[in-house]
Coordinates of C-alpha atoms and ligand atoms in Angstrom, one line a residue:
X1 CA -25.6 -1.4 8.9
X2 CA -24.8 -3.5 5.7
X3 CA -21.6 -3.3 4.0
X4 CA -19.2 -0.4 3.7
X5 CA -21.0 2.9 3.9
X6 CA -19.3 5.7 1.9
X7 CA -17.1 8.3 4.1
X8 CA -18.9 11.8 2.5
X9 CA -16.0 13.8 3.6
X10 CA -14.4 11.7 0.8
X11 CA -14.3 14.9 -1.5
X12 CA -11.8 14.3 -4.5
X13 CA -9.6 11.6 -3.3
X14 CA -7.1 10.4 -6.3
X15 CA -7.0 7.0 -7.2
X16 CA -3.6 6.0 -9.9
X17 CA -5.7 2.8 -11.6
X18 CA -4.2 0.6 -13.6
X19 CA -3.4 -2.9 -15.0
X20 CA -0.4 -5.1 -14.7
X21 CA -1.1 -7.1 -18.0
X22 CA -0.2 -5.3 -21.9
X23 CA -2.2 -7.8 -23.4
X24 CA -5.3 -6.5 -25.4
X25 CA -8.9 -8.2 -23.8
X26 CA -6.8 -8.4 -20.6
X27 CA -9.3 -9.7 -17.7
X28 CA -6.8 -7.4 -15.2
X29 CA -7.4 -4.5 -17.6
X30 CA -11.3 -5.2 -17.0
X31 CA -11.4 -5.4 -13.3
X32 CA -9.2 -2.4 -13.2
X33 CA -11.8 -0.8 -15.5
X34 CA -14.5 -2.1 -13.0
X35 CA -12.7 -0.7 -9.9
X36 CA -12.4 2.8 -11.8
X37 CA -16.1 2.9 -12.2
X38 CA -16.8 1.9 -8.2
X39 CA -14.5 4.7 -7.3
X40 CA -16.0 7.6 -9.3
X41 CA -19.8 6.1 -8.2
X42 CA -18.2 6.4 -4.9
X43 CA -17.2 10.3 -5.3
X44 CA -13.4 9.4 -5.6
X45 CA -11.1 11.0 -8.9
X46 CA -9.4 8.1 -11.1
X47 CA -6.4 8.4 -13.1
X48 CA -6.0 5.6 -14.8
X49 CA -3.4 4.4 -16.4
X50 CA -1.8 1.9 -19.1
X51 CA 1.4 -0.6 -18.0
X52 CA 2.9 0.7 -21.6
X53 CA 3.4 3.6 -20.0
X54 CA 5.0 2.2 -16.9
X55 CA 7.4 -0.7 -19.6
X56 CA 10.9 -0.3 -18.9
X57 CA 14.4 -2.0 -19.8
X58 CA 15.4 -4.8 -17.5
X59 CA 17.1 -3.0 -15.0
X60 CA 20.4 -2.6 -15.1
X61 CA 22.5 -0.8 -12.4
X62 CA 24.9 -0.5 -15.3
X63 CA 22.7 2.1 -17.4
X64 CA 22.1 4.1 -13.6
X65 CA 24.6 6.4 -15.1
X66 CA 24.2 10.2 -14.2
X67 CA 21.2 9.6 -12.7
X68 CA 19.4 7.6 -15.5
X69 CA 15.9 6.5 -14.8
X70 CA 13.8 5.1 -18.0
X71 CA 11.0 7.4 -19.2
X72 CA 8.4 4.5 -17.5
X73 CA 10.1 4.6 -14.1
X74 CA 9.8 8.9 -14.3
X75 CA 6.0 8.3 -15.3
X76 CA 5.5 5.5 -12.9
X77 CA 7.0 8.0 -10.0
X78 CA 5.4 11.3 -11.0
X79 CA 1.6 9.2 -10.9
X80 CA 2.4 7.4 -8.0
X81 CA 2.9 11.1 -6.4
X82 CA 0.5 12.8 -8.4
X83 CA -2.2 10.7 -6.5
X84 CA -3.3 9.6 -3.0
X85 CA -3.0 6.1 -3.4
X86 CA -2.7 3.4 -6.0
X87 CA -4.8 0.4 -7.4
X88 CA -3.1 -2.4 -9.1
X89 CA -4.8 -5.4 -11.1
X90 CA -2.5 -8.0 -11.4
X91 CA -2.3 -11.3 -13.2
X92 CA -0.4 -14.2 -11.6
X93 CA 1.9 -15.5 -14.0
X94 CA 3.6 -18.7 -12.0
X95 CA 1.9 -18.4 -8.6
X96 CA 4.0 -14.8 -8.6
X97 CA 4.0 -11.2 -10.3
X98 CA 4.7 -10.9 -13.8
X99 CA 8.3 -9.9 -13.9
X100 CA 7.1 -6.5 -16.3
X101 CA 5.6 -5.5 -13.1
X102 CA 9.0 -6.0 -10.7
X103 CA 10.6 -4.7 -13.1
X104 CA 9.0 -1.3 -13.1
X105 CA 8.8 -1.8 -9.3
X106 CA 12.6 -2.2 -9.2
X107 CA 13.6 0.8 -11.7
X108 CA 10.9 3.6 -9.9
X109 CA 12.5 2.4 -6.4
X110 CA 15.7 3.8 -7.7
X111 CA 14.9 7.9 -6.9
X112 CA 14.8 9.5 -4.1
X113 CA 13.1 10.3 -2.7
X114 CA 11.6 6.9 -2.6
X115 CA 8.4 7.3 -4.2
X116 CA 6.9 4.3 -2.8
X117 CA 7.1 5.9 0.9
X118 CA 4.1 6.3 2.8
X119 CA 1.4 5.7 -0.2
X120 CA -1.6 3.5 0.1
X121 CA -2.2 0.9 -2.4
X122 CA -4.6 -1.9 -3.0
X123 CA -4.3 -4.9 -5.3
X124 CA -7.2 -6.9 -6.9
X125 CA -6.4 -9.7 -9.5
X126 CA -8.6 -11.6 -11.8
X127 CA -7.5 -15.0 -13.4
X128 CA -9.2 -18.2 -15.1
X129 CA -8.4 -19.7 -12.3
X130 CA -10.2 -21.1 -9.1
X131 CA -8.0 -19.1 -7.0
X132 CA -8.3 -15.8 -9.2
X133 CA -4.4 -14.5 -9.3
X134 CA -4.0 -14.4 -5.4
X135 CA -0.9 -16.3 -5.3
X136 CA 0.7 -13.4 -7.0
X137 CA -0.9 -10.9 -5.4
X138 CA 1.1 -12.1 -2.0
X139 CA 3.8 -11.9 -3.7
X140 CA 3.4 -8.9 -5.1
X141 CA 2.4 -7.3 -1.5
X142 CA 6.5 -8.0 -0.6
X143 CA 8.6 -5.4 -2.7
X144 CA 5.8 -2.7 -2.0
X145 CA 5.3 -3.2 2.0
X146 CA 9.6 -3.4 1.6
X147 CA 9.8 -0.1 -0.1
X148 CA 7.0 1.2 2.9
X149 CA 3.5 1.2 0.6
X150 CA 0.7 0.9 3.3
X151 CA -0.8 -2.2 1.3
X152 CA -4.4 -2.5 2.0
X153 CA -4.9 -6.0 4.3
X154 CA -8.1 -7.3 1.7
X155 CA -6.9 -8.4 -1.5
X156 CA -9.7 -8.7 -4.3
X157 CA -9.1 -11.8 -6.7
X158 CA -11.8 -12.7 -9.2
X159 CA -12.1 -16.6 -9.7
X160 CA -13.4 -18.0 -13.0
X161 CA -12.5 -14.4 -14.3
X162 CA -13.6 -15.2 -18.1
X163 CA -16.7 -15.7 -17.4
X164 CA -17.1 -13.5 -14.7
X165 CA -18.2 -9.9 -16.4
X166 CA -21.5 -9.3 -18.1
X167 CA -21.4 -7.6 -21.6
X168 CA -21.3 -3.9 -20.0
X169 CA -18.2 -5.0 -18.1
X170 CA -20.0 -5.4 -14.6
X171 CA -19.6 -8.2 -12.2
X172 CA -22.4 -11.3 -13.3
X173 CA -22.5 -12.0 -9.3
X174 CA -24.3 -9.4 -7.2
X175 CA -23.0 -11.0 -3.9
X176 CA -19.6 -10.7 -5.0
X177 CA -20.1 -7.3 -7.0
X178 CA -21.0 -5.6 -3.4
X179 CA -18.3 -7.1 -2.1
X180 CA -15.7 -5.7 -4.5
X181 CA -17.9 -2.3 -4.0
X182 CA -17.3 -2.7 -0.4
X183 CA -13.6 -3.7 -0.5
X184 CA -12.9 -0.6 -2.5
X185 CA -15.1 1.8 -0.2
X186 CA -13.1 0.6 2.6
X187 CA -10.2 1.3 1.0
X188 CA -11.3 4.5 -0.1
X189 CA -12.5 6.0 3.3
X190 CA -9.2 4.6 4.8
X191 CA -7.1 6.9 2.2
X192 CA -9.4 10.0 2.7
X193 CA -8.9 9.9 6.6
X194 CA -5.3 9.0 6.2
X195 CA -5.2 12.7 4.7
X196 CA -6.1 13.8 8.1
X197 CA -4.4 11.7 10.2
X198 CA -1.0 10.9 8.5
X199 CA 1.1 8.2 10.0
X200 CA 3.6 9.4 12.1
X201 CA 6.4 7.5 10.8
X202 CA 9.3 10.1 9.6
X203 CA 11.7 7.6 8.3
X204 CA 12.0 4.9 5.7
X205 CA 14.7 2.7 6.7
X206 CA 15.5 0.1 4.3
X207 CA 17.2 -2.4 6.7
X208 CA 16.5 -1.8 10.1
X209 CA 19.1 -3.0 13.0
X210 CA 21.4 -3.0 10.4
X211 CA 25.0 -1.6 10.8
X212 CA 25.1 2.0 10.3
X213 CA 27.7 2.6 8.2
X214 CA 28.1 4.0 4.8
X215 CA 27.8 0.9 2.5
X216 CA 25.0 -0.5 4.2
X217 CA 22.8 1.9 5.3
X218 CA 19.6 3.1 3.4
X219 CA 17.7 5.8 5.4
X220 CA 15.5 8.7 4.1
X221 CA 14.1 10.9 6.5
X222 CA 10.9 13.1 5.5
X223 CA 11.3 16.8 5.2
Ligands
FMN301 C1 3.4 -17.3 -18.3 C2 2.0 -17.5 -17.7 C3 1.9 -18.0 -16.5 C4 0.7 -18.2 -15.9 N1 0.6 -18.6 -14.6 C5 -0.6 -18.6 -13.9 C6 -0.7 -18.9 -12.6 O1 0.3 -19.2 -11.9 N2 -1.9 -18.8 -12.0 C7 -3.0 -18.4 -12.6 O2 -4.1 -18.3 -12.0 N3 -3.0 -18.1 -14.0 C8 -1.8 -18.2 -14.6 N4 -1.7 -17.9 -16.0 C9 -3.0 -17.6 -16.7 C10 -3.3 -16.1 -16.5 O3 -4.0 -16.0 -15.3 C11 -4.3 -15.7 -17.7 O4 -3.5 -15.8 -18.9 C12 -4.8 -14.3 -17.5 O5 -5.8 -14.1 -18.4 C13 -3.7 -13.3 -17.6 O6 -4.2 -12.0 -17.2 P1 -4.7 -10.9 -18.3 O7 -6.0 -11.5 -18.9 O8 -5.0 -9.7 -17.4 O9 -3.7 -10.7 -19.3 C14 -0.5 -17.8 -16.6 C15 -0.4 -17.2 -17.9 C16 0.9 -17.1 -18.4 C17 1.0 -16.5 -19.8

């Protein structure tokens, strides 16, 4: 059997799409575009999603005053929940993350409960470069797995990404167009049967073997 074969039992599993990048002709916003389309071929529901909508301050535990959040943190959080799992594009800006996406990161981590907790994501990058944005993808992977997102273990980064995409916005490559296809199946079956068989993890603990007492300890146990 070639490839990943679609799960049927996939019914309308929700997929929060988006871009890390606000620039217009982004090649993120493309691939995210790109992954959209896979999903909904594959029988999965896409939200998808602009990071203007996600922008917020620099964070500021100064402004955290009577339970401030910034309107992009509260939209950030209520997709993040509204959906089964989330797919970010991400440029690397550095060899990192760009700091608009921390940032956001950093602000939505702020409610509780912790919206982060027990969600599935999977991140794909595209860059000019050889190395397609994986650099920041890695380092991207480290607040999320922190805050407990089950971060998917294949990481999509398209090389050469200007010259990758054909004029409808498809991969040029076939060989590496099935294996985006089949990166985003896997993913996809892996969220539908994690519906079934949820993880039996009840707590997020924010520093484990840590002293329990008040200042330090950060523990949020699921209802
Ligand atoms: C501040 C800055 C830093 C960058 N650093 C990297 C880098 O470390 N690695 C890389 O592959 N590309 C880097 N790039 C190039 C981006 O990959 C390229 O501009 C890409 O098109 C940005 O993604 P977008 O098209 O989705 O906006 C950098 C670009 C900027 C503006």
């Amino acid at each position: 059997m070639e490839g990943q074969q679609k799960d049927d039992r996939q019914g309308q599993v929700r997929f929060l799409v988006f871009s890390a990048s606000l620039r217009d002709n982004s090649l993120n916003t493309r691939l995210a575009k790109l992954a959209a389309l896979v999903i909904e071929k594959n029988g999965g529901t896409v939200d998808f999603a602009s990071m203007s909508e996600f922008d917020c301050p620099s964070f500021n535990q100064d402004l955290e005053v009577d339970g401030y959040h910034p309107e992009g943190a509260e939209a950030f959080r209520k997709r993040i929940l509204a959906n089964d799992a989330f797919i970010i594009s991400s440029p690397e800006y550095n060899g990192s993350m760009p700091g608009i996406m921390k940032n956001t990161i950093d602000w939505a981590s702020r409610f509780r409960p912790q919206p982060f907790h027990q969600h599935h994501a999977l991140l794909l990058s595209a860059s000019p470069s050889m190395a397609g944005g994986n650099r920041g993808l890695w380092s991207l992977r480290i607040p999320l797995e922190h805050l407990g997102t089950r971060v998917y273990p294949d990481m999509f980064s398209l090389a050469m990404a200007h010259e990758a995409f054909d004029e409808r916005g498809s991969l040029k490559d076939n060989i590496l167009a099935k294996r985006f296809e089949d990166n985003l199946v896997g993913f996809m079956n892996l969220v539908e049967a994690s519906r079934h068989y949820p993880c039996i993890k009840k707590a997020w603990v924010e520093f484990l073997g840590e002293k329990t007492d008040k200042e330090t300890e950060r523990v949020e146990y699921e209802a």
